PDB file of C-alpha atoms in Angstrom:
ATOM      1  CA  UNK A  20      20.802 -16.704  34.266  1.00  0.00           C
ATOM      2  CA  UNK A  21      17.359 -18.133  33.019  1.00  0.00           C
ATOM      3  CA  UNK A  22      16.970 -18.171  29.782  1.00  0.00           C
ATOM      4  CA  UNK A  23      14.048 -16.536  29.922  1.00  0.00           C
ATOM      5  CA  UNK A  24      15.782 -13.457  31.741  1.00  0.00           C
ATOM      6  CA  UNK A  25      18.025 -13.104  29.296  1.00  0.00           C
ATOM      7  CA  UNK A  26      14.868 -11.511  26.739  1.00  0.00           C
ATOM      8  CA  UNK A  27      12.834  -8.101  27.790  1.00  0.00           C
ATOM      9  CA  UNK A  28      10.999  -8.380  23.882  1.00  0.00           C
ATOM     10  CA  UNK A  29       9.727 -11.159  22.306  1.00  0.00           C
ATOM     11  CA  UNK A  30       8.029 -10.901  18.969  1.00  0.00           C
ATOM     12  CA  UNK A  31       5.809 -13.411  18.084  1.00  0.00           C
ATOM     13  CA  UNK A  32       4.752 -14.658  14.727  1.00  0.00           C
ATOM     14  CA  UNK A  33       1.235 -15.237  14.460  1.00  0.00           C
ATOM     15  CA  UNK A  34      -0.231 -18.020  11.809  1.00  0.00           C
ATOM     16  CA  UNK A  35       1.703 -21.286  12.598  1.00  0.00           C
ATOM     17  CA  UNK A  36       3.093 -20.138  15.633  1.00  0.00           C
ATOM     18  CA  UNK A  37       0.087 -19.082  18.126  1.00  0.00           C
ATOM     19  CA  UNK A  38      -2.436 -20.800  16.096  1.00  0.00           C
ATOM     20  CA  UNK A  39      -3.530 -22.497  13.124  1.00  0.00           C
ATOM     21  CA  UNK A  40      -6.857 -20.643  11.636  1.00  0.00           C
ATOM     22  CA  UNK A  41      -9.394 -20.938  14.514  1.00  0.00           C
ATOM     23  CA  UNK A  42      -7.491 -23.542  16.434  1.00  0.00           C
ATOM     24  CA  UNK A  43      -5.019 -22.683  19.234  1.00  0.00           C
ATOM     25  CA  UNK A  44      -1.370 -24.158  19.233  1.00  0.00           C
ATOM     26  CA  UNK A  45      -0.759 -26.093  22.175  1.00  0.00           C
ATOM     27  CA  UNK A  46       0.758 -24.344  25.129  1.00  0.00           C
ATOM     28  CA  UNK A  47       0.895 -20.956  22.871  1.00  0.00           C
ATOM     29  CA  UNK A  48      -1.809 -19.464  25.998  1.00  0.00           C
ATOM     30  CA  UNK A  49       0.329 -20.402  28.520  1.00  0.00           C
ATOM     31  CA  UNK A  50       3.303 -18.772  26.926  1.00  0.00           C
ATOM     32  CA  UNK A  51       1.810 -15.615  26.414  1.00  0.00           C
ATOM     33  CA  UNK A  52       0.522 -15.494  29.890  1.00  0.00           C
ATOM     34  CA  UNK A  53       3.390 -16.385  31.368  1.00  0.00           C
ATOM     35  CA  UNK A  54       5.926 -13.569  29.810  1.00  0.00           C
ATOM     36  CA  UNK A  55       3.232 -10.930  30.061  1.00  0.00           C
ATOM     37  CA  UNK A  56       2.656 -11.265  33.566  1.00  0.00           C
ATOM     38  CA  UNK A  57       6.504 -11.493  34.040  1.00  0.00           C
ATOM     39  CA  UNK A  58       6.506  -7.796  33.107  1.00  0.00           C
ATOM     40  CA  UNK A  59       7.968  -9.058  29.682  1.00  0.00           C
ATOM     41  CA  UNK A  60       7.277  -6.409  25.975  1.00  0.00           C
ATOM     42  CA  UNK A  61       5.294  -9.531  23.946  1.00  0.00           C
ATOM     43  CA  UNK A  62       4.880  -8.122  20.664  1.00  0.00           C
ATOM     44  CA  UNK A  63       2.361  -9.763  18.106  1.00  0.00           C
ATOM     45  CA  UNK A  64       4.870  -9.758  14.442  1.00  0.00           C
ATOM     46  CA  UNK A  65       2.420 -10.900  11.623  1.00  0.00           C
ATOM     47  CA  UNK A  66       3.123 -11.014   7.980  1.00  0.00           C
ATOM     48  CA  UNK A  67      -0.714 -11.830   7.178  1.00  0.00           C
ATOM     49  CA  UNK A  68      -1.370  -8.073   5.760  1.00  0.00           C
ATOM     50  CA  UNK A  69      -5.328  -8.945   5.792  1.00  0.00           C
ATOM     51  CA  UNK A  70      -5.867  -9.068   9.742  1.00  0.00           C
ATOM     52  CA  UNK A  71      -6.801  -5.315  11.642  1.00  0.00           C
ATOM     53  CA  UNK A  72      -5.895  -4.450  15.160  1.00  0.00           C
ATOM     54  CA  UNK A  73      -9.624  -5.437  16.141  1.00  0.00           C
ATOM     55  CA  UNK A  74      -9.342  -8.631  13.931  1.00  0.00           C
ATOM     56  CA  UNK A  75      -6.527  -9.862  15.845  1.00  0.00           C
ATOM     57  CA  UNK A  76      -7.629  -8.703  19.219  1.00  0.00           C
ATOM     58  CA  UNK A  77     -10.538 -10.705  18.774  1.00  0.00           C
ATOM     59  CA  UNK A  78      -8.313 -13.737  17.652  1.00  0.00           C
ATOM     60  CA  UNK A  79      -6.054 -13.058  21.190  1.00  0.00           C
ATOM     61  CA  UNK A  80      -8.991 -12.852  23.356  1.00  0.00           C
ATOM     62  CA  UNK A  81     -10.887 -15.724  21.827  1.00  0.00           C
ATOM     63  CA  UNK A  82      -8.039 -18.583  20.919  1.00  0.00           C
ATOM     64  CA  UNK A  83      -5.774 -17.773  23.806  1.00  0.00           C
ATOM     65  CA  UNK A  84      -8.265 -16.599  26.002  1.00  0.00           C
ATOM     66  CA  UNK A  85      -6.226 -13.501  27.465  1.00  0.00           C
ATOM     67  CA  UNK A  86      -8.565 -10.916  27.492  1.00  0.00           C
ATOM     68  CA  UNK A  87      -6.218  -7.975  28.276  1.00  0.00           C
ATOM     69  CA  UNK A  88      -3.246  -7.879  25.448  1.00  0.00           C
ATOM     70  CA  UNK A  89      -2.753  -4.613  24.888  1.00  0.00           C
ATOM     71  CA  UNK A  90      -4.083  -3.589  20.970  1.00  0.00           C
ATOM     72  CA  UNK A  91      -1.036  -1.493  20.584  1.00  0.00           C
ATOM     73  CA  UNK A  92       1.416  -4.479  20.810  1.00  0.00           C
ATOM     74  CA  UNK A  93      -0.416  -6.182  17.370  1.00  0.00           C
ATOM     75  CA  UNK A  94       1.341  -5.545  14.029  1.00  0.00           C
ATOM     76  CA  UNK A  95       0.704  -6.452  10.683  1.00  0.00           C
ATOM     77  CA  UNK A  96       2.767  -6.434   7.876  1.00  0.00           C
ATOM     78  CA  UNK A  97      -0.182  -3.991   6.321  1.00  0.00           C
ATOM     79  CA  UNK A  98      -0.332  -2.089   9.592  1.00  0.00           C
ATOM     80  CA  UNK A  99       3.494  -1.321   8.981  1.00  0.00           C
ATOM     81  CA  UNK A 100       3.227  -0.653   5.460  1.00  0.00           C
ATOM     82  CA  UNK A 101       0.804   1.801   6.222  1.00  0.00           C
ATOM     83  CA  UNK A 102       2.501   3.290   9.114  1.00  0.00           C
ATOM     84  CA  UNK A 103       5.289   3.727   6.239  1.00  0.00           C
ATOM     85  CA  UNK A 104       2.924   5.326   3.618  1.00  0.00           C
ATOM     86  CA  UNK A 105       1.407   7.383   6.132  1.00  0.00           C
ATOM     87  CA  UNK A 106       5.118   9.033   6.907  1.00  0.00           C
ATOM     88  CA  UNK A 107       5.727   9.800   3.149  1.00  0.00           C
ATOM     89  CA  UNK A 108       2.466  10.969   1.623  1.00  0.00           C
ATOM     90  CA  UNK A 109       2.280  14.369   1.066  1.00  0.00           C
ATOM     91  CA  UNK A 110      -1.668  15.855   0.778  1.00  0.00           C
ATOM     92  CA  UNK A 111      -3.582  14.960  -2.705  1.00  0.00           C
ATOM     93  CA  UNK A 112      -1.398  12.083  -2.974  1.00  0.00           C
ATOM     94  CA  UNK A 113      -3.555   8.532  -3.378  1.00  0.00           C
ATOM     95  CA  UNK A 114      -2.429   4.605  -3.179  1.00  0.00           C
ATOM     96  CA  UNK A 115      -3.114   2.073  -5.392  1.00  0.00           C
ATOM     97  CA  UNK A 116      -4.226  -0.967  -3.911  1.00  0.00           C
ATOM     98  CA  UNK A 117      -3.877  -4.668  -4.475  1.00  0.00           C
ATOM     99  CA  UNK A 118      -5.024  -5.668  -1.184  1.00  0.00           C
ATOM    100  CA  UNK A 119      -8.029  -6.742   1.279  1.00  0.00           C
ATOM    101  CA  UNK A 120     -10.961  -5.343   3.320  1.00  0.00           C
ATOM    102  CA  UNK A 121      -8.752  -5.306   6.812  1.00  0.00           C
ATOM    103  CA  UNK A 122      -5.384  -3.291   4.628  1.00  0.00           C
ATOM    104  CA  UNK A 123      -8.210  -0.772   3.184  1.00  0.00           C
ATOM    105  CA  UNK A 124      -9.784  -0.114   6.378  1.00  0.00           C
ATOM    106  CA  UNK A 125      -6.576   0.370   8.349  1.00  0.00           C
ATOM    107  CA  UNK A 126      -5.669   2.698   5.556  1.00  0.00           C
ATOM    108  CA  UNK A 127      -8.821   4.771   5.913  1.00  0.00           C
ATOM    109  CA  UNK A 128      -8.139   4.703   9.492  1.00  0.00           C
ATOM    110  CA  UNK A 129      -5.016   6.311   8.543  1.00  0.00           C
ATOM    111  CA  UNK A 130      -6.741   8.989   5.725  1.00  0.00           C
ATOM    112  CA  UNK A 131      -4.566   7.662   3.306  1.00  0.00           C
ATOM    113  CA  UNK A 132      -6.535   7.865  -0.151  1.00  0.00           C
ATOM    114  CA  UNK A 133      -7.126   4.400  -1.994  1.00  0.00           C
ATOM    115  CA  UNK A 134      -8.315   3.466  -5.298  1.00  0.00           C
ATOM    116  CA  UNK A 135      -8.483   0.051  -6.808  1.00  0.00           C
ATOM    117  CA  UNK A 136      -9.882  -1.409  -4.215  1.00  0.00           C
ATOM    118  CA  UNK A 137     -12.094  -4.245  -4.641  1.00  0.00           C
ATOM    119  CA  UNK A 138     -13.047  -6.130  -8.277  1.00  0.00           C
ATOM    120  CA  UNK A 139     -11.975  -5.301 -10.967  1.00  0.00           C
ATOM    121  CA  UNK A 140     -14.098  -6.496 -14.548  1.00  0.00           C
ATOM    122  CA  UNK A 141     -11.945  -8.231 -17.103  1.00  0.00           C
ATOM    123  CA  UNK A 142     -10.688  -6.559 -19.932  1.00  0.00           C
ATOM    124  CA  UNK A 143      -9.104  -7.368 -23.263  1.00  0.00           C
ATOM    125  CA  UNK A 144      -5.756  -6.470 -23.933  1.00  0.00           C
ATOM    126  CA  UNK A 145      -6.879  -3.739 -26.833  1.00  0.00           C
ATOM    127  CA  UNK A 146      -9.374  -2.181 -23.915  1.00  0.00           C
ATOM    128  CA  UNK A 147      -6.536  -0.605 -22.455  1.00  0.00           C
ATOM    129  CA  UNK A 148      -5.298   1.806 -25.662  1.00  0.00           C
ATOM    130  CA  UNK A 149      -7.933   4.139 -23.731  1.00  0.00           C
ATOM    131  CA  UNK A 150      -7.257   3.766 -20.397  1.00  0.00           C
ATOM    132  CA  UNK A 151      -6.635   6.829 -18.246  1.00  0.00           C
ATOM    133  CA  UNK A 152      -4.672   6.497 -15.347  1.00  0.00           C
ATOM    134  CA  UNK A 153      -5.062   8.901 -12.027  1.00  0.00           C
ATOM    135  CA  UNK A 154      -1.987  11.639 -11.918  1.00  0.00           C
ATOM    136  CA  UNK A 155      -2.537  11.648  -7.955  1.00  0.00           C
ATOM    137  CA  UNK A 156      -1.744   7.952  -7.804  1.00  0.00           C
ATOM    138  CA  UNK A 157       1.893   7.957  -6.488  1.00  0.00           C
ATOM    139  CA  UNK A 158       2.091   4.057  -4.562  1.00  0.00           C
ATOM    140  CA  UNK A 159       0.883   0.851  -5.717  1.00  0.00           C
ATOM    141  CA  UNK A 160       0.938  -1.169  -2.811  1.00  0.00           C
ATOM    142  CA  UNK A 161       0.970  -5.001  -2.949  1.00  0.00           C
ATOM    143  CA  UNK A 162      -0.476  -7.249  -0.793  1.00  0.00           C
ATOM    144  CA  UNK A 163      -3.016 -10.568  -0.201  1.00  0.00           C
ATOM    145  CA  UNK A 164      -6.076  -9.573  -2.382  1.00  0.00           C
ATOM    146  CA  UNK A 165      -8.811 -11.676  -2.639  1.00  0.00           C
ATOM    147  CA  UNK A 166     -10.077  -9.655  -6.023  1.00  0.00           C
ATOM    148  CA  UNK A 167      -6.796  -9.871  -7.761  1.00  0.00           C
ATOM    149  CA  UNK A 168      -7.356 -10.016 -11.525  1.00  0.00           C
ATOM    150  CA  UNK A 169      -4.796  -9.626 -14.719  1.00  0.00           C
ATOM    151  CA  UNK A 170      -7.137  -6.415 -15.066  1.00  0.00           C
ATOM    152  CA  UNK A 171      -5.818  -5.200 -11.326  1.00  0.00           C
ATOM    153  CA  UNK A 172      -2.328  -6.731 -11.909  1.00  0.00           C
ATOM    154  CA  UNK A 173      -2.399  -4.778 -15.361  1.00  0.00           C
ATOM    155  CA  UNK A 174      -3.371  -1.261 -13.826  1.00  0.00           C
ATOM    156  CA  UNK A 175      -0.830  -1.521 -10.844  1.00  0.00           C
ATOM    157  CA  UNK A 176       1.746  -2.457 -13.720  1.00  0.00           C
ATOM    158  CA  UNK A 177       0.889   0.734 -15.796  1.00  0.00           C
ATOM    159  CA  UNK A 178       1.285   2.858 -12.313  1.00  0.00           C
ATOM    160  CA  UNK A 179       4.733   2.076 -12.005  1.00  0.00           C
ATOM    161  CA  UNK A 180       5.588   1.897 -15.243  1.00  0.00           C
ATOM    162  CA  UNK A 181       4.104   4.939 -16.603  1.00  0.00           C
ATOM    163  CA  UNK A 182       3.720   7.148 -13.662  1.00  0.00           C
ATOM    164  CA  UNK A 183       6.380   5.938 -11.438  1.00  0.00           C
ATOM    165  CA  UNK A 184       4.498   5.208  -8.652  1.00  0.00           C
ATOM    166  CA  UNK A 185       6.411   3.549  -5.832  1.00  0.00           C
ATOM    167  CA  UNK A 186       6.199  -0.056  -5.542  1.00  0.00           C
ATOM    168  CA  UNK A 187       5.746  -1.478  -2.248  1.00  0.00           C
ATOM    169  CA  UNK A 188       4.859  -4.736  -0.806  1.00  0.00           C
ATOM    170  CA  UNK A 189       3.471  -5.817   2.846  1.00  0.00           C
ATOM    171  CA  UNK A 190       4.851  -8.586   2.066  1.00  0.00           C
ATOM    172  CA  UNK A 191       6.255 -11.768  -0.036  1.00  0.00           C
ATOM    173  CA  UNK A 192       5.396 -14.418   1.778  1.00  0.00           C
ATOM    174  CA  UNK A 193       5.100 -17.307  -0.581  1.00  0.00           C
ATOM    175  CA  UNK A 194       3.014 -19.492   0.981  1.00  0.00           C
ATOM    176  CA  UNK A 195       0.308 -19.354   3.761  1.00  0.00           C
ATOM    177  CA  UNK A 196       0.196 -21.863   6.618  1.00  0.00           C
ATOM    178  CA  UNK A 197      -4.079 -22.413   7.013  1.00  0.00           C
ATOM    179  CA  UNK A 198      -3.908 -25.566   8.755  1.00  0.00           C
ATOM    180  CA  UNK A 199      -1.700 -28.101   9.667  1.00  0.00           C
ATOM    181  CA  UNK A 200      -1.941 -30.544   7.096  1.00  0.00           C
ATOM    182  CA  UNK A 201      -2.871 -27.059   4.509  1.00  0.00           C
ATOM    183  CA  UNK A 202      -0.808 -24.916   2.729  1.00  0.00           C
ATOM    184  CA  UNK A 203      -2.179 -22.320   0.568  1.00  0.00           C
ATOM    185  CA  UNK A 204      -0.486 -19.735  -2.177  1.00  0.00           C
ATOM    186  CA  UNK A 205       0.259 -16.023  -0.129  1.00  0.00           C
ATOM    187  CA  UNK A 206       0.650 -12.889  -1.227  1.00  0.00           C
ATOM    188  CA  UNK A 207       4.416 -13.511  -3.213  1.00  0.00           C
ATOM    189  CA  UNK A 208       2.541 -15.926  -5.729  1.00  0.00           C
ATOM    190  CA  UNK A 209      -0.098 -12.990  -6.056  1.00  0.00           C
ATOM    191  CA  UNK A 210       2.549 -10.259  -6.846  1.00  0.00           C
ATOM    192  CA  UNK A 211       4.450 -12.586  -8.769  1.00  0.00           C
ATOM    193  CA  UNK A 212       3.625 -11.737 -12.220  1.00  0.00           C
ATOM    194  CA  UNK A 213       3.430  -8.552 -11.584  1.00  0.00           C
ATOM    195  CA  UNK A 214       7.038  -8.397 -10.534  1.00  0.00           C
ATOM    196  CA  UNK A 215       7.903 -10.261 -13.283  1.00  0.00           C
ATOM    197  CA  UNK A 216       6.296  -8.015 -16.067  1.00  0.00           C
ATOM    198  CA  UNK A 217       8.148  -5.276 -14.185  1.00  0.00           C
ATOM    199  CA  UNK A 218      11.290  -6.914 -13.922  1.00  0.00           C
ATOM    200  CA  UNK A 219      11.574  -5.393 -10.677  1.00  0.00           C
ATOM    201  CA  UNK A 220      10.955  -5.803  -6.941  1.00  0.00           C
ATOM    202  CA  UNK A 221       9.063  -3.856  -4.708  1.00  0.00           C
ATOM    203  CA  UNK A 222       9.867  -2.348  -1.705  1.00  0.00           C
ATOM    204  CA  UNK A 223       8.973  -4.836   1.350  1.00  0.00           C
ATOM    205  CA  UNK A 224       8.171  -3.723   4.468  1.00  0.00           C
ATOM    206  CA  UNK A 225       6.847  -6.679   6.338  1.00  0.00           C
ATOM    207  CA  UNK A 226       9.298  -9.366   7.525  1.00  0.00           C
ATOM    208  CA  UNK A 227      12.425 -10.152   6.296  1.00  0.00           C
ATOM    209  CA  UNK A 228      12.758  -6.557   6.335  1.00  0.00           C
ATOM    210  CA  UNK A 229      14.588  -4.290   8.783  1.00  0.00           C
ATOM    211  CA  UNK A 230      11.981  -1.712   7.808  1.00  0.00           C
ATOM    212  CA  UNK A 231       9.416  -3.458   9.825  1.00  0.00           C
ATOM    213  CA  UNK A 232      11.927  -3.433  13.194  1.00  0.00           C
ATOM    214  CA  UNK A 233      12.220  -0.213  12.370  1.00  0.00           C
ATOM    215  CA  UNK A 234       8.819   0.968  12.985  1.00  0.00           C
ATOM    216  CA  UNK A 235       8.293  -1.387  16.188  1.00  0.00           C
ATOM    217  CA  UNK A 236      11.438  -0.334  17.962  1.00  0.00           C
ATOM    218  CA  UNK A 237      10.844   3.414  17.140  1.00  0.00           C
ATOM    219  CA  UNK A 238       7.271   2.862  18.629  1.00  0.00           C
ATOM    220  CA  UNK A 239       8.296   1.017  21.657  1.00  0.00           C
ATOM    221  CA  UNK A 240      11.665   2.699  22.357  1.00  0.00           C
ATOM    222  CA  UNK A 241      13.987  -0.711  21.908  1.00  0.00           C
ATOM    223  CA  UNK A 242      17.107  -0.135  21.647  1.00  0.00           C
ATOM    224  CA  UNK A 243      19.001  -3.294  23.197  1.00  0.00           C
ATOM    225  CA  UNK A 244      18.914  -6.001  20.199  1.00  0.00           C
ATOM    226  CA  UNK A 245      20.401  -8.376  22.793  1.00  0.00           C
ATOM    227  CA  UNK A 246      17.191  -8.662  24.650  1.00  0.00           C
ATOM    228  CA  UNK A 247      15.163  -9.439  21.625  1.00  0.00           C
ATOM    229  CA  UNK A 248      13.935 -12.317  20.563  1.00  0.00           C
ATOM    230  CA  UNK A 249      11.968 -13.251  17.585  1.00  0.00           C
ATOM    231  CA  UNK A 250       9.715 -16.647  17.563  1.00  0.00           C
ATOM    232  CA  UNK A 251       8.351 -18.492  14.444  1.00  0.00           C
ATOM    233  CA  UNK A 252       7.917 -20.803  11.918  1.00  0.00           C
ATOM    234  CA  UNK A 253       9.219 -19.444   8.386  1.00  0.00           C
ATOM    235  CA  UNK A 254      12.811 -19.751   7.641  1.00  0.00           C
ATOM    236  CA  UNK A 255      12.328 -17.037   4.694  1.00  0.00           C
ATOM    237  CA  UNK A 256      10.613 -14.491   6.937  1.00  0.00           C
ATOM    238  CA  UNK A 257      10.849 -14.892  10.678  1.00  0.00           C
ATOM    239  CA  UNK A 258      14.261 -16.374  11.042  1.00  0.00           C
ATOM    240  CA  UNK A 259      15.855 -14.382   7.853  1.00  0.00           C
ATOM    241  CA  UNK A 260      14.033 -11.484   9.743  1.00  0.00           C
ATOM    242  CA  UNK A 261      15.681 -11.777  13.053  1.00  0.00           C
ATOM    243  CA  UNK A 262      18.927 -12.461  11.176  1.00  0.00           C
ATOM    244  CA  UNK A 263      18.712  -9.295   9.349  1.00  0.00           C
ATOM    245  CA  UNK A 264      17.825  -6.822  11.997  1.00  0.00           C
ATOM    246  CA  UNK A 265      20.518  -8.733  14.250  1.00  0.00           C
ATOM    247  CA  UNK A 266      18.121 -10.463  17.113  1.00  0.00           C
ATOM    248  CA  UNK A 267      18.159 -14.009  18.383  1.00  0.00           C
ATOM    249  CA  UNK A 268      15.548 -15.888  17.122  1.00  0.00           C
ATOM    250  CA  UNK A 269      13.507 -19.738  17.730  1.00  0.00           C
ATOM    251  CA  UNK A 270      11.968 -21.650  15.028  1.00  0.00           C
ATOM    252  CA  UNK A 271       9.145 -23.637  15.867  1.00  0.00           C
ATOM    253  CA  UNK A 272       8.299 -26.605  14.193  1.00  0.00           C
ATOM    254  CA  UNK A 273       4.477 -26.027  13.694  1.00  0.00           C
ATOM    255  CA  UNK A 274       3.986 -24.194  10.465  1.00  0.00           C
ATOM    256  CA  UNK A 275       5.636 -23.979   7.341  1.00  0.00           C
ATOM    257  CA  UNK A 276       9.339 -25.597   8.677  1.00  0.00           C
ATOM    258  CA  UNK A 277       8.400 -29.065   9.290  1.00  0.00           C
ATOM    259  CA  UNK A 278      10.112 -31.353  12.129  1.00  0.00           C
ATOM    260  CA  UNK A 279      11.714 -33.666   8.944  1.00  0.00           C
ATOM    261  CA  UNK A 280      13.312 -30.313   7.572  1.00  0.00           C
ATOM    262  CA  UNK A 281      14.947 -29.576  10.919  1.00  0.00           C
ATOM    263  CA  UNK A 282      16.160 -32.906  11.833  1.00  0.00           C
ATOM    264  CA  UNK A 283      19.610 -31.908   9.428  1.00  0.00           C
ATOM    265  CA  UNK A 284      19.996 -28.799  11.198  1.00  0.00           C
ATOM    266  CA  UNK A 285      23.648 -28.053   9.257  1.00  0.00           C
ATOM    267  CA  UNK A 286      21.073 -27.834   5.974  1.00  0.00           C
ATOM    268  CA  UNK A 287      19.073 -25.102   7.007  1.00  0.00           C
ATOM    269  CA  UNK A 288      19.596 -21.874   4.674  1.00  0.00           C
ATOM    270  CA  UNK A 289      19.454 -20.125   7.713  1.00  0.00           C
ATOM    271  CA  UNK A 290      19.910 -20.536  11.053  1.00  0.00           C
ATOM    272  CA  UNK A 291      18.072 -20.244  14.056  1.00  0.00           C
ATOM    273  CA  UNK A 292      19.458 -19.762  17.686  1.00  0.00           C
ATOM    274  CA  UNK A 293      17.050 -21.739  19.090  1.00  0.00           C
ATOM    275  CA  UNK A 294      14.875 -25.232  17.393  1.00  0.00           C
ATOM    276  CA  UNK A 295      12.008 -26.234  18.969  1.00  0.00           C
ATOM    277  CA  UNK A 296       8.857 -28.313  18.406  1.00  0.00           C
ATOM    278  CA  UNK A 297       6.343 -25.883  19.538  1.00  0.00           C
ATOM    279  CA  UNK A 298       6.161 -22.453  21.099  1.00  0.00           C
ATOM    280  CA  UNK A 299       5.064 -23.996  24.342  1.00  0.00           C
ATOM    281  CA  UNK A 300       8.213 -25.598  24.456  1.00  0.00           C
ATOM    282  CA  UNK A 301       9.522 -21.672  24.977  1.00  0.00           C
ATOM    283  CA  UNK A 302       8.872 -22.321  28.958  1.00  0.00           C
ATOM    284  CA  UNK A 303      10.944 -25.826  29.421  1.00  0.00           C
ATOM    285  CA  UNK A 304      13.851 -25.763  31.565  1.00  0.00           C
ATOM    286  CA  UNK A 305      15.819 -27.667  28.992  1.00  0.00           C
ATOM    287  CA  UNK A 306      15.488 -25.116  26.328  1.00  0.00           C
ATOM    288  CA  UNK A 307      19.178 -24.456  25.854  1.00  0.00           C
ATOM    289  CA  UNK A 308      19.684 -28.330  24.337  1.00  0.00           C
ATOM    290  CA  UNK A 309      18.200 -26.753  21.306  1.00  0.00           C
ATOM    291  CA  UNK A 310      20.394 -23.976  20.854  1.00  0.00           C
ATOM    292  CA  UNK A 311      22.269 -23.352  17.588  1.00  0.00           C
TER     293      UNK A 311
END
């Protein structure tokens, strides 16, 4: 059998896998192209909570040039968290939010109520003897936040302490692959003191979490694991992901997992069922010499 027939889904990891920023990954077009007009379910798996339906769309059409993936087959790690919410709100209830402009506006899309959203002024620590919190406020959701402030952290923290507002995360994704030669701090180093002054962790529903597979396969009806496969380039998320929800997976050496951390394969913390250099290398013949 080609190994290629062996897969009807394939979920792709975005950032460091398709494309680094504004820059296409090598042979990442021809990939998509290739599965999607082999009648193949290519699925767009993102952890970057920041990035809309339109947002990526836009990324699709202009760094891979394919100018018909279906908008339905994008997800975000804050388009599942609020696909989550938007199951377990009941009316009058409101979210919290650490997060940025693309989470809030697929939220409103959803009529899920916000506040929090946006900057927040610094305060000193005896300001907050008279601040009132909203009753109606039953999540804090956590996620990348370009406005994130102790004042923000410090009002999410009184939420679920006092109020026992849910905690939930898009995700924990430690670091953020920009370029390259670039990493920068994600949204886990954001949510990271606020965990700590909690001494708990949230809820995650972006990848490593089954929740997330959850969501996609109840949307798109999968229910063969077996003919699943999961593509990227974080060891933490992607690969811990696939391993979780029980799917074969392929690392790809073009993002945060670096070839030199691969070439000892037996000291991986996980393991992948397929290594490769680069998600074009999805399409060689040879791909089996790589697998686990």
């Amino acid at each position: 059998m080609n190994f290629l027939d062996k897969y009807d889904t394939f979920l792709f990891d975005c950032d460091g896998v398709l494309w680094h920023g504004n820059t296409a990954i090598e042979g990442a077009a021809n990939v998509v192209t290739y599965l999607l007009q082999n009648k193949k379910t290519v699925l767009l798996v993102t952890n970057n909570g920041t990035k809309t339906r339109s947002i990526l769309l836009k990324m699709v059409h202009a760094l891979l040039g394919i100018g018909d993936f279906p908008s339905e087959n994008m997800y975000s790690s804050g388009i599942a968290t609020t696909k989550y919410i938007k199951r377990k709100i009941k009316p009058g209830e409101k979210v919290f939010l650490i997060g940025s402009p693309g989470l809030k506006e697929i939220m409103d899309e959803s009529n899920i109520p916000v506040v929090g959203y946006g900057p927040f002024e610094p305060r000193l620590f005896s300001e907050y003897a008279a601040t009132k919190l909203d009753e109606k406020v039953k999540y804090v959701v956590g996620s990348f936040d370009p406005y994130c402030n102790h004042a923000k952290i410090t009002h999410a923290f009184l939420y679920i302490k006092e109020l026992k507002a849910e905690y939930i995360a898009s995700n924990l994704d430690k670091l953020y692959p920009l370029s390259p030669t670039r990493t920068l701090p994600g949204t886990g180093s954001i949510l990271a003191g606020l965990n700590n002054s909690l001494n708990q962790q949230p809820l995650v529903i972006g990848k490593p979490s089954p929740i997330f597979f959850e969501i996609i396969a109840d949307d798109f009806n999968i229910n063969d694991k077996s003919r699943v496969l999961m593509v990227g380039d974080n060891l933490q998320t992607d690969i811990t992901f696939a391993e979780n929800v029980g799917i074969d997976s392929a690392l790809v050496l073009t993002g945060i997992v670096k070839p030199e951390d691969a070439q000892n394969r037996s000291n991986l913390p996980v393991q992948p069922t397929y290594i490769l250099p680069s998600v074009g290398n999805l399409l060689d013949s040879d791909l089996l010499c790589y697998k686990n």
